[in-house]
CSV table of C-alpha atoms and ligand atoms in Angstrom, one decimal:
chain,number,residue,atom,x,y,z
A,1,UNK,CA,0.3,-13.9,-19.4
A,2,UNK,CA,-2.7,-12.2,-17.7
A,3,UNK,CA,-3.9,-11.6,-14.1
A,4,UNK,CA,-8.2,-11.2,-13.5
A,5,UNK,CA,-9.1,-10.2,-10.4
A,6,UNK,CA,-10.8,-12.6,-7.6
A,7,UNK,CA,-14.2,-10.9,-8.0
A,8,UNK,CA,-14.5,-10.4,-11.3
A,9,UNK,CA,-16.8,-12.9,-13.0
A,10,UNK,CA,-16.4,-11.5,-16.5
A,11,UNK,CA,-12.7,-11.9,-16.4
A,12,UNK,CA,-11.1,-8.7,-17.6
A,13,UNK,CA,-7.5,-8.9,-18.0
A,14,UNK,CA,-4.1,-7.1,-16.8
A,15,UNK,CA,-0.2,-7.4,-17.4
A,16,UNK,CA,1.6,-8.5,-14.2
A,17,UNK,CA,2.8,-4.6,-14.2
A,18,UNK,CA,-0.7,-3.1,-14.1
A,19,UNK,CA,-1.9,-5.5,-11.5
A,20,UNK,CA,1.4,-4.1,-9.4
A,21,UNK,CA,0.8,-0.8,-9.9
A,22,UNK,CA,-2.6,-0.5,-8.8
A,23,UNK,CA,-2.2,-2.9,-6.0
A,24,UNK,CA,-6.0,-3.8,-5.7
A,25,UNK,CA,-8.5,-4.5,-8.6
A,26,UNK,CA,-10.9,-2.0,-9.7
A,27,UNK,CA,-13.7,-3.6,-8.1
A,28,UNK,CA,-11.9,-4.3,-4.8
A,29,UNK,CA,-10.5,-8.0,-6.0
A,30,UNK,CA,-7.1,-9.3,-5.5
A,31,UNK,CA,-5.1,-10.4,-8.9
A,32,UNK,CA,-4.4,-14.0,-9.5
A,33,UNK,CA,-2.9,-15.3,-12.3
A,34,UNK,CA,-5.9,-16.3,-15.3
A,35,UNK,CA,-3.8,-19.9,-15.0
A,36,UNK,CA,-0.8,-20.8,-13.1
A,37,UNK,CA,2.4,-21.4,-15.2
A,38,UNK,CA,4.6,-24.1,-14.9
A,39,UNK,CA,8.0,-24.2,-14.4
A,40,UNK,CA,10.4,-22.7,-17.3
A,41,UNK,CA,11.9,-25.8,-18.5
A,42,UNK,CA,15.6,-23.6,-18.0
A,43,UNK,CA,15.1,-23.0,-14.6
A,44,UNK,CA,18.1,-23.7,-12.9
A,45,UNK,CA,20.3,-23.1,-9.4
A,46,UNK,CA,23.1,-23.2,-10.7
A,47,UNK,CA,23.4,-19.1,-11.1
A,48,UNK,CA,22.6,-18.7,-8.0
A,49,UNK,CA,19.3,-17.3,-5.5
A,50,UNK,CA,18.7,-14.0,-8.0
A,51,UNK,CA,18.7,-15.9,-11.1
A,52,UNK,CA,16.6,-18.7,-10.2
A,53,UNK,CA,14.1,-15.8,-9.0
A,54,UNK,CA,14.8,-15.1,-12.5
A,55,UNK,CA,13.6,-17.9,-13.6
A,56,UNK,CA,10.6,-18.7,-11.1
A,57,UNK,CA,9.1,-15.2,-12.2
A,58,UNK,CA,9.8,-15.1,-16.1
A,59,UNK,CA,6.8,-17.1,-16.6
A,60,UNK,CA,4.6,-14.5,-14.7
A,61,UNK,CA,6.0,-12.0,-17.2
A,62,UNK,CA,5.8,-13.4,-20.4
A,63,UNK,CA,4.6,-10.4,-22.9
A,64,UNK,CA,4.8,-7.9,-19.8
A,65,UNK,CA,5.8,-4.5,-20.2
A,66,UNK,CA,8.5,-5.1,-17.7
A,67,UNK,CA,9.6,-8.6,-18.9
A,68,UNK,CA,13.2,-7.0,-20.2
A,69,UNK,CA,13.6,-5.8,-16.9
A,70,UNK,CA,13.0,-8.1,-14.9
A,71,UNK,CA,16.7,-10.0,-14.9
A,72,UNK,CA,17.6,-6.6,-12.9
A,73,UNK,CA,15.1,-6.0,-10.6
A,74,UNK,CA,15.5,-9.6,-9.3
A,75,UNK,CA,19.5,-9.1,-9.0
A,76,UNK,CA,18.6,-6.0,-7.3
A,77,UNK,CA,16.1,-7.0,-4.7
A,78,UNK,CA,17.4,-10.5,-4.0
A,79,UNK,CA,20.8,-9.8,-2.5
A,80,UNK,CA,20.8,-11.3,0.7
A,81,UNK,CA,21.4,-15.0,1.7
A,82,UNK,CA,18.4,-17.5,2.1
A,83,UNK,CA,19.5,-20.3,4.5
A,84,UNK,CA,18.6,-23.7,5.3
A,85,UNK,CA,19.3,-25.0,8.7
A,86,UNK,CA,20.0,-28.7,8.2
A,87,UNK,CA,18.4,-31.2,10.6
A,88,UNK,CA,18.3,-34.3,9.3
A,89,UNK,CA,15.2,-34.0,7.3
A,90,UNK,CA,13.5,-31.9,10.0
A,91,UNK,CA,14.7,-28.5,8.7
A,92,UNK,CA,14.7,-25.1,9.0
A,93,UNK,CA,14.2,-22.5,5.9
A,94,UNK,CA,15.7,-19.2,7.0
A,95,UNK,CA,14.2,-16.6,5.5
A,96,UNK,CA,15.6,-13.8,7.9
A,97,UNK,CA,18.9,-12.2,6.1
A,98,UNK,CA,17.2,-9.5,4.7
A,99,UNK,CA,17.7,-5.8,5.8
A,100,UNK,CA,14.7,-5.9,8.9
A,101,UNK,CA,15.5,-9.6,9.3
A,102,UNK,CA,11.8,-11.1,8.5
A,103,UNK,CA,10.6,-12.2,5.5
A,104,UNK,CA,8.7,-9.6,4.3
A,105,UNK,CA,11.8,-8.1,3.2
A,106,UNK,CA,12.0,-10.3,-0.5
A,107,UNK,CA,8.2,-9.0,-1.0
A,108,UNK,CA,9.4,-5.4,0.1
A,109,UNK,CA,12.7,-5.3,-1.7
A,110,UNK,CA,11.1,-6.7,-5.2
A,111,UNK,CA,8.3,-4.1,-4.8
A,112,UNK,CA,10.4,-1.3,-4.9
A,113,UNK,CA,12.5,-1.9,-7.2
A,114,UNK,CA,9.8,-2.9,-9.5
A,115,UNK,CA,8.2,0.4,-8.6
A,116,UNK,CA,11.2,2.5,-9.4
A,117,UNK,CA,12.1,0.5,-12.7
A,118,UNK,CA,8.3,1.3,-13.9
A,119,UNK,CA,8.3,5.2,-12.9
A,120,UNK,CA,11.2,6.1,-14.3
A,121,UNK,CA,10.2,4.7,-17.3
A,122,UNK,CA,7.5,6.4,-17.6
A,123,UNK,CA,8.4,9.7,-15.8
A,124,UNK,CA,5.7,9.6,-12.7
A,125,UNK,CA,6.1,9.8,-9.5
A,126,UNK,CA,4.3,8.2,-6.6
A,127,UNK,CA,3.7,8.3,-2.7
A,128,UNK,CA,3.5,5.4,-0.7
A,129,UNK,CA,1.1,5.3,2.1
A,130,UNK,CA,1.3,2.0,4.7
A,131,UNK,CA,0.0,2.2,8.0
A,132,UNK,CA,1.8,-0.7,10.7
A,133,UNK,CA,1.0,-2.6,13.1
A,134,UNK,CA,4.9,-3.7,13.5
A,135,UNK,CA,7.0,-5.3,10.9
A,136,UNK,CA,5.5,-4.3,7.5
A,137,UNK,CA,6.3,-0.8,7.8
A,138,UNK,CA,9.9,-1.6,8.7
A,139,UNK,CA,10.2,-3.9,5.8
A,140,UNK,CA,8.5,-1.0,3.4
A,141,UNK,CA,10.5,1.7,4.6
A,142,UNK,CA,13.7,0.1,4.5
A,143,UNK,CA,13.1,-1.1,0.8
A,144,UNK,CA,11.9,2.2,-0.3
A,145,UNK,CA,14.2,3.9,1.1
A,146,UNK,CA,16.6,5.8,-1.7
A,147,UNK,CA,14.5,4.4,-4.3
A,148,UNK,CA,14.2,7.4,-7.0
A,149,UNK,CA,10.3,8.5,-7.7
A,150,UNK,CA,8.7,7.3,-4.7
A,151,UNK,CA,7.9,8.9,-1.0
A,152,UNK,CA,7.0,7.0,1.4
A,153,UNK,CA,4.6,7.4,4.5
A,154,UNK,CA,4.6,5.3,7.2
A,155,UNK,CA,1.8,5.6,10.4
A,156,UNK,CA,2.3,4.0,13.3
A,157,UNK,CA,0.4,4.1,16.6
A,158,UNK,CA,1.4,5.9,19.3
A,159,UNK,CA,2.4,2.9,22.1
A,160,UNK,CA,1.3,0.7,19.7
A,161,UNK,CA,4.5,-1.1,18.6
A,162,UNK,CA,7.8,-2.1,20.2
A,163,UNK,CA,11.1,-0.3,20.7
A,164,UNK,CA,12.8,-1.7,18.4
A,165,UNK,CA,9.9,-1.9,16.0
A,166,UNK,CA,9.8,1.6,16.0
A,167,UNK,CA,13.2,2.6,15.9
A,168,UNK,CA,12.9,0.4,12.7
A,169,UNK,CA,10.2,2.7,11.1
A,170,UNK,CA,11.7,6.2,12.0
A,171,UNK,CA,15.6,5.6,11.4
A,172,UNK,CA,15.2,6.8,7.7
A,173,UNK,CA,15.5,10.3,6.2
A,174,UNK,CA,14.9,11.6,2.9
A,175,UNK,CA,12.1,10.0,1.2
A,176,UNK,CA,10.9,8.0,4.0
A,177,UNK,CA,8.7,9.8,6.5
A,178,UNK,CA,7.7,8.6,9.7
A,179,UNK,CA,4.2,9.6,11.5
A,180,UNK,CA,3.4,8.8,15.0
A,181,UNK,CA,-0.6,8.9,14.9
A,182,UNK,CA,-2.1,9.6,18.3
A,183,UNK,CA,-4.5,6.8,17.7
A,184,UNK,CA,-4.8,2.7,17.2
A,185,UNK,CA,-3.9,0.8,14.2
A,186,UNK,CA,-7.3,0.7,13.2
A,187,UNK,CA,-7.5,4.8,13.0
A,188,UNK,CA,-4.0,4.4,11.0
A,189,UNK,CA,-5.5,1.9,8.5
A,190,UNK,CA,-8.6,4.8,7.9
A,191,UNK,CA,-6.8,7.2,7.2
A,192,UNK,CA,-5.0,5.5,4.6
A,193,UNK,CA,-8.3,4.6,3.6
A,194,UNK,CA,-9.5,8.4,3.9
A,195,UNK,CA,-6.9,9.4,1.8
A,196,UNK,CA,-7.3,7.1,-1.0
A,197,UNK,CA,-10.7,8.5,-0.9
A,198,UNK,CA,-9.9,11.7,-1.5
A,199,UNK,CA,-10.2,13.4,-5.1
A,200,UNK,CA,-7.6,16.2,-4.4
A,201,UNK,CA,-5.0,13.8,-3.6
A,202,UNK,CA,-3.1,12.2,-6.7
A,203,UNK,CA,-0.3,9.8,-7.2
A,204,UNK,CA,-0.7,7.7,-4.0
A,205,UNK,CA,-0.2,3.5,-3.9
A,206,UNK,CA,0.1,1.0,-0.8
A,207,UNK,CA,2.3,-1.5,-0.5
A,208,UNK,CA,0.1,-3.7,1.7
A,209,UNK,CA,0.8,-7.4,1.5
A,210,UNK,CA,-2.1,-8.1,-0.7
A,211,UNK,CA,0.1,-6.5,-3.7
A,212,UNK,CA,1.0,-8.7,-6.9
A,213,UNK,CA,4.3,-7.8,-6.1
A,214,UNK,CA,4.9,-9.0,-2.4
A,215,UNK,CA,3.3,-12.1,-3.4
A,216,UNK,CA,5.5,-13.2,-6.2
A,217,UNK,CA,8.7,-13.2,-4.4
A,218,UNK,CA,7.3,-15.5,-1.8
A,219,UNK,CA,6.8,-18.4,-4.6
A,220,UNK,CA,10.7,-18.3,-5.2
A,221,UNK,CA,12.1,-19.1,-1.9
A,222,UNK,CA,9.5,-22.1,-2.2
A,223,UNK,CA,11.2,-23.5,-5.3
A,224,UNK,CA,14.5,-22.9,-4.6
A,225,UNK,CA,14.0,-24.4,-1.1
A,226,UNK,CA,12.1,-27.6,-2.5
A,227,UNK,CA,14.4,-28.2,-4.6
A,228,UNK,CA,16.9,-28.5,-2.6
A,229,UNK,CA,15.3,-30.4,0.0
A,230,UNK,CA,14.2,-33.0,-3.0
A,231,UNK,CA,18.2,-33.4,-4.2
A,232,UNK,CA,19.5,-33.6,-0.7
A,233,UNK,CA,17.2,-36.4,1.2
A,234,UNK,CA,15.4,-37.3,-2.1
A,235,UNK,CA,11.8,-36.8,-0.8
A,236,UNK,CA,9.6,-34.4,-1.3
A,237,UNK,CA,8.5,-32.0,2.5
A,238,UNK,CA,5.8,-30.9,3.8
A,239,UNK,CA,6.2,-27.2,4.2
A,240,UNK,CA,4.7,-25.6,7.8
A,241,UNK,CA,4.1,-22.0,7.2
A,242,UNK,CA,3.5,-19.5,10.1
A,243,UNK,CA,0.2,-17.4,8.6
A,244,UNK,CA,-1.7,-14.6,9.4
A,245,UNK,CA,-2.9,-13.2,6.3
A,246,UNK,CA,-1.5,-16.0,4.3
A,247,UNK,CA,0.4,-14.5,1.8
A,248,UNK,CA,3.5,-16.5,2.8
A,249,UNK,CA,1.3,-19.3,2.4
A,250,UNK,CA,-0.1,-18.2,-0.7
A,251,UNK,CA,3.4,-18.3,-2.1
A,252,UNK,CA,3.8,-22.0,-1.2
A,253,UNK,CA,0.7,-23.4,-3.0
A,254,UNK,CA,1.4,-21.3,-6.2
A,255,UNK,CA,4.8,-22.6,-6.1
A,256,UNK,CA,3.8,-26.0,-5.9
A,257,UNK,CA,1.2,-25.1,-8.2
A,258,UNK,CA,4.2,-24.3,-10.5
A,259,UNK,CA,5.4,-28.0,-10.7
A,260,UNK,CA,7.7,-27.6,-7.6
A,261,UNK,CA,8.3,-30.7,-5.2
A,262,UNK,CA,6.5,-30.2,-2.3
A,263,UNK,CA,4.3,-32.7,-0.6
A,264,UNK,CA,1.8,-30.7,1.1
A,265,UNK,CA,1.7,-27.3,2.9
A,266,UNK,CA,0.4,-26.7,6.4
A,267,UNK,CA,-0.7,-23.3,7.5
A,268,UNK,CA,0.5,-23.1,11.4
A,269,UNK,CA,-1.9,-20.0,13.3
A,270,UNK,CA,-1.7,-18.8,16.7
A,271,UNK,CA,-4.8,-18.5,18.8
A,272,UNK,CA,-6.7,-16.7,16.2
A,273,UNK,CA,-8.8,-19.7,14.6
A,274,UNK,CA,-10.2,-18.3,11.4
A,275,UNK,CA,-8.9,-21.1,9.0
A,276,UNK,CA,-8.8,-24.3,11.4
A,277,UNK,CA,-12.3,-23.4,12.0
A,278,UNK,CA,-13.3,-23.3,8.7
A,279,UNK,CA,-11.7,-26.4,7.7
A,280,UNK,CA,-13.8,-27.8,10.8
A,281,UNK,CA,-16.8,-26.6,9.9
A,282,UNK,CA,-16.8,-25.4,6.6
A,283,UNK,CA,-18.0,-22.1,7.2
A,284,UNK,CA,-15.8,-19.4,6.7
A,285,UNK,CA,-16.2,-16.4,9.6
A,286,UNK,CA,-13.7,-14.1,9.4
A,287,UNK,CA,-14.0,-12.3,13.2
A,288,UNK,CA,-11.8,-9.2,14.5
A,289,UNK,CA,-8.2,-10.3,16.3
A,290,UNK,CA,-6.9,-11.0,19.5
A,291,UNK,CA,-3.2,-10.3,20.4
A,292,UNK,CA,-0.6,-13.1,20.9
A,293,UNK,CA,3.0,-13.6,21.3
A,294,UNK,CA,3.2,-13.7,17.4
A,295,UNK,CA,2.0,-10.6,16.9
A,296,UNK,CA,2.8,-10.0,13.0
A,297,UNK,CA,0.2,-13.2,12.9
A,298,UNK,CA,-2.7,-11.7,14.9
A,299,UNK,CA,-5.2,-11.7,12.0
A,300,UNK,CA,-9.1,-12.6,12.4
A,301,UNK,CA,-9.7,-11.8,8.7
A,302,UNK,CA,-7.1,-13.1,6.1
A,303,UNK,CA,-7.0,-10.9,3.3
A,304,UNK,CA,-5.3,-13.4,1.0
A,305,UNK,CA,-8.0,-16.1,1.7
A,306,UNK,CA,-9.7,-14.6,-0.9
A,307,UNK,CA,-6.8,-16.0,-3.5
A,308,UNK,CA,-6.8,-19.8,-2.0
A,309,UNK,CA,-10.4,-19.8,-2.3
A,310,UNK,CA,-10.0,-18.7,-5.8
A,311,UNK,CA,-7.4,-21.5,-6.4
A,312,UNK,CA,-9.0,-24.2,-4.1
A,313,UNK,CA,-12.9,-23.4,-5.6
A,314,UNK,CA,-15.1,-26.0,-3.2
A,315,UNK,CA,-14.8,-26.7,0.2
A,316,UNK,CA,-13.8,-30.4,-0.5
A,317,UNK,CA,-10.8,-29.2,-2.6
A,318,UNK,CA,-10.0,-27.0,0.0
A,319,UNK,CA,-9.9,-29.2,2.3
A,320,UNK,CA,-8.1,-31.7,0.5
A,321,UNK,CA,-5.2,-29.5,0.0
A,322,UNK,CA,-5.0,-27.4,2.9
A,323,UNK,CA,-4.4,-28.4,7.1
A,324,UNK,CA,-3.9,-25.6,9.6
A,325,UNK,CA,-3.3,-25.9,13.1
A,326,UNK,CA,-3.6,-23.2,16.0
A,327,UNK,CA,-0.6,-22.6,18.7
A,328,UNK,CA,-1.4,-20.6,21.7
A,329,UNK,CA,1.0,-18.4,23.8
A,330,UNK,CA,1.8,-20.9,26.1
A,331,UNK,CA,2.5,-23.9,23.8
A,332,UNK,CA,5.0,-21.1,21.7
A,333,UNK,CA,6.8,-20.1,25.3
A,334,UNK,CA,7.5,-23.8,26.0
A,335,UNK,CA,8.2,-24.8,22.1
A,336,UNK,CA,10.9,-21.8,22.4
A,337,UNK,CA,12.5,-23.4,25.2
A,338,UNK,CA,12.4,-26.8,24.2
A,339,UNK,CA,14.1,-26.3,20.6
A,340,UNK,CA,16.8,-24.0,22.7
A,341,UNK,CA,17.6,-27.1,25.5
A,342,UNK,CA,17.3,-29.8,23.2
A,343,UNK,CA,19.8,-27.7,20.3
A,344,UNK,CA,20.4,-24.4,21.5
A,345,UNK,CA,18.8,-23.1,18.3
A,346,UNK,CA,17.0,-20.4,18.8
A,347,UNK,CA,13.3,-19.4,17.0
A,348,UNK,CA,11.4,-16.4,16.8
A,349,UNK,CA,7.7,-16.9,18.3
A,350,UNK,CA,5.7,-17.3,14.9
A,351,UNK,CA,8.7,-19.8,13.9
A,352,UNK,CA,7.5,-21.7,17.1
A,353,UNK,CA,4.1,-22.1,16.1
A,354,UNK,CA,5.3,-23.6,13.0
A,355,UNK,CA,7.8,-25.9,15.1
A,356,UNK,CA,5.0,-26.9,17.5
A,357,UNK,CA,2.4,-28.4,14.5
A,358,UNK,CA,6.1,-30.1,13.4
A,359,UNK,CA,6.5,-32.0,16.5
A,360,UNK,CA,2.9,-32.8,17.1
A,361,UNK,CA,1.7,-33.0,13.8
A,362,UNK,CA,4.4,-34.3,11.6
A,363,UNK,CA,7.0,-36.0,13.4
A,364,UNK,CA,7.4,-39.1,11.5
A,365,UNK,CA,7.4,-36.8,7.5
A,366,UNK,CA,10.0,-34.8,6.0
A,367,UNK,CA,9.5,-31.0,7.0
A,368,UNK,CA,10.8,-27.7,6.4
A,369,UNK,CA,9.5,-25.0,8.8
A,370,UNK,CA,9.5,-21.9,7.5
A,371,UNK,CA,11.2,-19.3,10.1
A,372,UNK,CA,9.7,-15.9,9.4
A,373,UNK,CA,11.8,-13.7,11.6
A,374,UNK,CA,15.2,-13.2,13.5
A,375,UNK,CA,14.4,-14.0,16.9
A,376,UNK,CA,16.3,-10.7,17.8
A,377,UNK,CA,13.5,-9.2,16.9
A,378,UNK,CA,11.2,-10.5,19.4
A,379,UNK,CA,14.0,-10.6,21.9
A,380,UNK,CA,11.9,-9.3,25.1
A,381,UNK,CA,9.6,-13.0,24.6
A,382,UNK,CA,12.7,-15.0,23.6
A,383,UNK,CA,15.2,-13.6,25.7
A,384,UNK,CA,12.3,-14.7,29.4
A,385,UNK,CA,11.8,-17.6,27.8
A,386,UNK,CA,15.3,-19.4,26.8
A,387,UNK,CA,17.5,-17.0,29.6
A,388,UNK,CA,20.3,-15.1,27.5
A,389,UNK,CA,21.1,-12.6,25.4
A,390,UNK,CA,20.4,-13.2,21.4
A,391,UNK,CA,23.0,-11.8,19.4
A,392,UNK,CA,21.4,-9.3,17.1
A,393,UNK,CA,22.4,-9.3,13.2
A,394,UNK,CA,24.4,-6.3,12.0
A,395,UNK,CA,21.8,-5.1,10.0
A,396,UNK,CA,18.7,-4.8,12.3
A,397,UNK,CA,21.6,-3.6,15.2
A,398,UNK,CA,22.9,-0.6,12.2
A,399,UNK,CA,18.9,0.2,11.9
A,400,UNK,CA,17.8,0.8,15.5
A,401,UNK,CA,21.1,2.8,16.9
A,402,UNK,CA,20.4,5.3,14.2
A,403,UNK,CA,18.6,8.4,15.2
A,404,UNK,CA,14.9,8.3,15.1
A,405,UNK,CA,13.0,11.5,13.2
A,406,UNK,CA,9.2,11.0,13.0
A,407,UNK,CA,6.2,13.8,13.0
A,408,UNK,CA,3.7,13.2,15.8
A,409,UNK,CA,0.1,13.5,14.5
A,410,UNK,CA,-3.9,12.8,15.2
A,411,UNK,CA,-5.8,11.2,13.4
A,412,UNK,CA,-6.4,13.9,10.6
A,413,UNK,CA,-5.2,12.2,7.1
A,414,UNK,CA,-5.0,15.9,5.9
A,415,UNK,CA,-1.9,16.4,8.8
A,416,UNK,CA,-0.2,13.7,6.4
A,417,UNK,CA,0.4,16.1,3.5
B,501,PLP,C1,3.9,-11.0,8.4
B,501,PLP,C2,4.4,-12.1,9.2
B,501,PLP,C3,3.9,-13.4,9.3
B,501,PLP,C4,2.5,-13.7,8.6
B,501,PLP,O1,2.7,-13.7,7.2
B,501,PLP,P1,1.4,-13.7,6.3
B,501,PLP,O2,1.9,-13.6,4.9
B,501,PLP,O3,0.6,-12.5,6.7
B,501,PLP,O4,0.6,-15.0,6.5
B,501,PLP,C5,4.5,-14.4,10.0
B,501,PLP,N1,5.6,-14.1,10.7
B,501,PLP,C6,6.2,-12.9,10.7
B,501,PLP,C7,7.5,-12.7,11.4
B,501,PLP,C8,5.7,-11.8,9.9
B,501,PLP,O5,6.3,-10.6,9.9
């Protein structure tokens, strides 16, 4: 099994473990797969979430350096609950249990334990750089955390994220390291940039959601999920994925790729149009952000378009096998509040966009939206909007009573070492 990168017309080839390692392709690409695999015929369920990720994976492995490890780095990563709010057909997939309740935590947690598994095996060490806008940090951080090889440095901008979002990204000691950068996001991301740059500095990686390694993870929960959709109501659902830079998404059509039952998937956006414009007009124009109540989806340029236009080649095909639909601020407000009266379930903002493209777009099919995050993180919308309290899950309450440490810093990358 070999990866290529998206750019690369001549094709060279990597393991699944080099593509993870160096995160981006020499010549600035991301890594597919050279051909999707199907299904193992001994995939199963019956062992449970980490051995069906297992499974799922294997394939993606097959001749890989890491291919004996694999079994563990799955049992270790994967050991939190994924849930499936029931709904008669109109359900929910949960994919918030992890540590920083969002789903970046299965990309995360996979990551580093991959990355641990590989440096001690070969005796390296590296430092992590990721600079956050919100939630990816948190999830980076807390998966890092205590894993054996690996430092981690997280930026964030000063002002620029919420309490609890920050209390997320500075609770951690020892290998973790916190930097408030007197800055934007923007300066954050260069001096990442800057720093990768630089011929003095050695050993440094990102674990930005373009990785090989976040992405895998997110085909399993597709599979599993489908699966059990399939045995329970015996059709096969359209999936409605909250996207920003797709990589969620990007999960979904690999796993369906795979052989798994889904119908169709719908990418749901909030008021930053990039991909229901281009399936308008066909003409892709990737533009700078605006800020909405979803904030972990306010993205103007999708990084991981680049991989569904590698898998989806013409516009037409595209097309065919793609619908997105955009959700503004005040359609997620009242989409909140609906689902709360109606049920008194209660749904994270980027969840809601998702739910809103359900109930307008797909009332009469079998769905699953897919809920990103715990709506405790987002409590100041949620909270307005539906009237009460939301209880917050033990884990995320453990993470932001801790004490914060962090190092306030400009916008120097040299102040980062
Ligand atoms: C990151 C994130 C998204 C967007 O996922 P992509 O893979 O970037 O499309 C949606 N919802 C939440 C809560 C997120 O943290």
């Amino acid at each position: 099994m070999f990866f290529v990168s998206t750019r690369d017309e001549n094709g060279r080839k990597f393991t699944a473990t080099e593509a993870i390692m160096k995160g981006l392709a020499p010549d600035g690409g991301l890594f597919v797969p050279e051909t999707i695999p199907s299904l193992s015929s001994t995939f199963t369920m019956e062992k449970g979430y980490a051995y069906a990720a297992y499974e799922v994976l294997k394939p993606y492995f097959e001749g890989d350096e890491s291919e004996s490890d694999l079994y563990d780095i799955c049992q270790k990563a994967f050991n939190f609950p994924v849930s499936i709010h029931q709904n008669g057909g109109k359900d929910t997939l949960e994919l918030y249990y992890g540590p920083t309740s969002a789903f970046k935590d299965f990309g995360a947690r996979f990551l580093a334990f991959f990355m641990e598994n590989r440096l001690r095996k070969i005796g390296e060490d590296l430092t992590v750089l990721v600079a956050t806008s919100g939630d990816t940090g948190g999830a980076v951080a807390a998966a890092f955390h205590e894993r054996e090889h690996i430092n981690v440095k997280v930026l964030f901008p000063k002002g620029g994220v919420s309490d609890r979002q920050m209390r997320q990204l500075t609770c951690f000691d020892g290998n973790v390291e916190a930097f408030e950068v007197d800055g934007t996001f923007d300066d954050c991301q260069k001096m990442v940039k800057d720093a990768f740059m630089d011929p003095t500095l050695k050993g440094l990686t990102s674990a930005n959601s373009i990785n090989l390694g976040r992405l895998l993870p997110q085909v399993v929960y597709y599979v599993w999920s489908s699966f059990i959709y399939k045995a329970r109501y015996g059709k096969e659902a359209v999936f409605i994925v909250p996207s920003g830079n797709v990589g969620n998404s990007t999960g979904a059509f690999w796993a369906k790729a795979m052989g798994a039952p889904i119908k169709h998937i719908e990418l749901a956006v909030n008021a930053n149009r990039t991909i229901p414009d281009y399936l308008e007009s066909g003409e892709y124009k990737p533009r700078r952000s605006c800020h909405t109540l979803a904030n972990a989806m306010d993205v103007g340029a999708p990084s991981n378009m680049e991989r569904l236009f590698n898998l989806f080649k013409t516009y037409d095909e595209f097309k065919k096998n793609v619908t997105s639909h955009s959700v503004d601020d005040f359609k997620i407000r009242t989409t909140i509040k609906d689902v709360y009266d109606e049920s008194g379930y209660i749904i994270c903002p980027h969840t809601a966009c998702a739910e809103y493209v359900r109930r307008h777009f797909y009332a009469d099919e079998p769905t699953v939206v897919v809920s990103t995050a715990h709506p405790a993180k987002f409590e100041s919308i949620v909270e307005t909007v539906i009237g009460r309290s939301v209880p917050i899950p033990e884990t995320l309450y453990d993470m932001i009573t801790r004490d914060c440490s962090y190092t306030e810093i400009g916008i120097n990358y040299r102040d980062l070492f």
